[in-house]
Amino acid sequence: MDLLLKDKVVLITGASRGIGYAAALGFAKEGANLAIASRKLPDLEKAAAEIKALKRKCLPVATHVGKIEDIQNLVQKVMEEYGRIDILVNNAATNPSMASAMDIDDRAWDAIMNLNLKGLFFLSQAVAKIMKEKGGGKIINIASIAGITPDILPVYSISKAGVIMATKVMAQQWAPFKIRVNTVAPGLTKTKFSQPLWGNPDILNIAMSRTPLGRPAEPEEMVGAILFLASDASSYITGQVIPVDGGVTI
Ligand SMILES: NC(=O)c1ccc[n+]([C@@H]2O[C@H](COP(=O)([O-])OP(=O)(O)OC[C@H]3O[C@@H](n4cnc5c(N)ncnc54)[C@H](OP(=O)(O)O)[C@@H]3O)[C@@H](O)[C@H]2O)c1
């Protein structure tokens, strides 16, 4: 199926590694041009070189998505380069603490909520204003199955539940502007972010006992759902959550 993503402008946060990077490569292979954002420019430049090797354009912009001034700078740089944004993938997220709900402190709460929820919302808002002006667009938020069923990361789970509701609110309010907004909710995926989980045999065993497919995902296994939601193959789908979780949420 031709996903008709050729020459689309795609902005992906947290695209220097993991799921965001896999998604960036997936879009590039479909012929899209990329803007990628995360905090560390050298990592972004390395990722951008891989994308350019596929003969696609790629603009790396050092950005802390939890900072409003960085979000404004990011959107401005992408507009200077491409003049539009067709697809936004809100993928960057953090979880700086493994503390329980009884012990986690407000600094961890702020770090998680600023990036995972506030940054996601206000970047979406800035990009949606452009999409509205240009006649439409697609926003794909990366939540987590932890936002559907709580797990061992309490505030992270709350933030991801917020991402799912933010998706529904944005989808409802921006549908008149031909902006579709959907969420992909990954299960345990082998990236740096989740290394403390899949790298710990006890935690991995518990997680796999709840996973019908019996293994964690590779980052590339998230890409199909993201491309589907970014394409017209999903033209009548908005405000929805697609778990890509090996069956955990069954
Ligand atoms: N891996 C899993 O098991 C799993 C499961 C469910 C959901 N998810 C979700 O999948 C998404 C991607 O995670 P991942 O597993 O691919 O993680 P990852 O491999 O650790 O990549 C995280 C990316 O986000 C960037 N980032 C971190 N903090 C940032 C900030 N403040 N501003 C901008 N960029 C920032 C990182 O680059 P810098 O450090 O240079 O900023 C990196 O590019 C996240 O939303 C995560 O919650 C992951």
Coordinates of N, CA and C and ligand atoms in Angstrom, one line a residue, residues 14-19 38-40 63-65 91-93 115 142-144 156 160 186-189 191-194, ligand 1:
G14 N 12.3 13.5 20.4 CA 12.9 12.4 20.9 C 13.4 11.4 19.8
A15 N 13.9 11.9 18.7 CA 14.1 11.1 17.6 C 15.6 10.7 17.4
S16 N 16.4 11.0 18.4 CA 17.9 10.7 18.3 C 18.1 9.2 18.5
R17 N 17.2 8.5 19.2 CA 17.3 7.1 19.4 C 16.0 6.4 19.7
G18 N 16.0 5.1 19.9 CA 14.8 4.4 20.3 C 13.6 4.5 19.3
I19 N 12.4 4.6 19.8 CA 11.2 4.6 19.0 C 11.2 5.8 18.1
S38 N 15.6 16.7 20.0 CA 15.9 16.2 21.3 C 16.9 17.1 21.9
R39 N 17.4 16.8 23.1 CA 18.3 17.8 23.8 C 19.7 17.8 23.3
K40 N 20.3 16.6 22.9 CA 21.7 16.6 22.6 C 21.9 16.6 21.1
T63 N 16.5 20.6 21.4 CA 15.2 21.1 22.0 C 15.0 20.4 23.3
H64 N 14.7 21.1 24.4 CA 14.1 20.5 25.6 C 12.6 20.7 25.5
V65 N 11.9 19.6 25.2 CA 10.5 19.8 24.9 C 9.7 20.2 26.2
N91 N 6.9 12.2 20.7 CA 7.5 10.9 21.2 C 8.4 11.1 22.4
A92 N 9.0 12.3 22.6 CA 9.9 12.5 23.8 C 9.2 12.3 25.1
A93 N 9.8 11.6 26.0 CA 9.2 11.5 27.3 C 10.3 11.1 28.3
L115 N 7.6 17.5 30.6 CA 8.0 17.0 29.3 C 6.8 16.1 28.7
I142 N 2.8 9.5 21.4 CA 3.3 8.2 21.9 C 3.0 8.2 23.4
A143 N 2.0 7.4 23.8 CA 1.7 7.2 25.2 C 2.4 6.0 25.7
S144 N 1.6 5.1 26.4 CA 2.2 3.8 26.9 C 1.0 3.0 27.4
Y156 N 4.7 8.6 36.0 CA 4.7 8.3 34.5 C 3.4 7.8 34.0
K160 N 1.0 9.5 31.2 CA 0.6 8.9 30.0 C -1.0 8.8 29.9
P186 N 2.8 2.0 23.3 CA 3.7 0.8 23.3 C 3.6 0.1 24.6
G187 N 3.9 -1.2 24.4 CA 4.3 -2.1 25.6 C 5.8 -2.0 25.8
L188 N 6.3 -2.9 26.6 CA 7.7 -2.9 26.9 C 8.5 -3.0 25.6
T189 N 9.4 -2.0 25.3 CA 10.1 -2.0 24.1 C 11.6 -1.8 24.4
T191 N 14.6 -0.3 24.6 CA 15.3 1.0 24.3 C 16.1 1.4 25.6
K192 N 16.9 2.5 25.4 CA 17.6 2.9 26.6 C 16.7 3.3 27.7
F193 N 15.6 4.0 27.4 CA 14.6 4.4 28.4 C 14.2 3.3 29.3
S194 N 13.9 2.2 28.7 CA 13.3 1.1 29.5 C 14.3 0.0 29.9
Ligands
LIG1 N1 10.7 1.8 25.7 C1 9.5 1.4 26.3 O1 9.4 0.3 26.8 C2 8.3 2.3 26.2 C3 7.1 1.7 26.5 C4 6.0 2.5 26.5 C5 6.1 3.8 26.0 N2 7.3 4.3 25.6 C6 7.3 5.7 25.1 O2 8.0 5.8 23.9 C7 8.6 7.1 23.7 C8 10.0 6.9 23.3 O3 10.8 6.3 24.3 P1 12.0 5.3 24.0 O4 11.8 4.1 24.8 O5 12.3 5.3 22.5 O6 13.2 6.2 24.7 P2 14.7 6.4 24.4 O7 15.3 5.4 23.5 O8 15.4 6.6 25.7 O9 14.6 7.8 23.6 C9 14.2 9.0 24.2 C10 14.4 10.2 23.3 O10 13.8 11.3 23.9 C11 14.8 12.3 24.0 N3 14.5 13.2 25.1 C12 14.6 12.9 26.4 N4 14.3 13.9 27.2 C13 14.0 14.9 26.4 C14 13.6 16.3 26.5 N5 13.5 16.8 27.7 N6 13.4 17.0 25.4 C15 13.5 16.5 24.2 N7 13.9 15.2 24.0 C16 14.1 14.5 25.0 C17 16.1 11.6 24.0 O11 17.2 12.4 23.6 P3 18.0 13.4 24.6 O12 18.3 12.6 25.8 O13 19.2 13.8 23.9 O14 17.1 14.5 24.9 C18 15.8 10.5 23.0 O15 16.0 11.0 21.7 C19 8.4 7.8 25.1 O16 7.2 8.6 25.0 C20 8.1 6.6 26.0 O17 7.3 7.1 27.2 C21 8.4 3.6 25.7

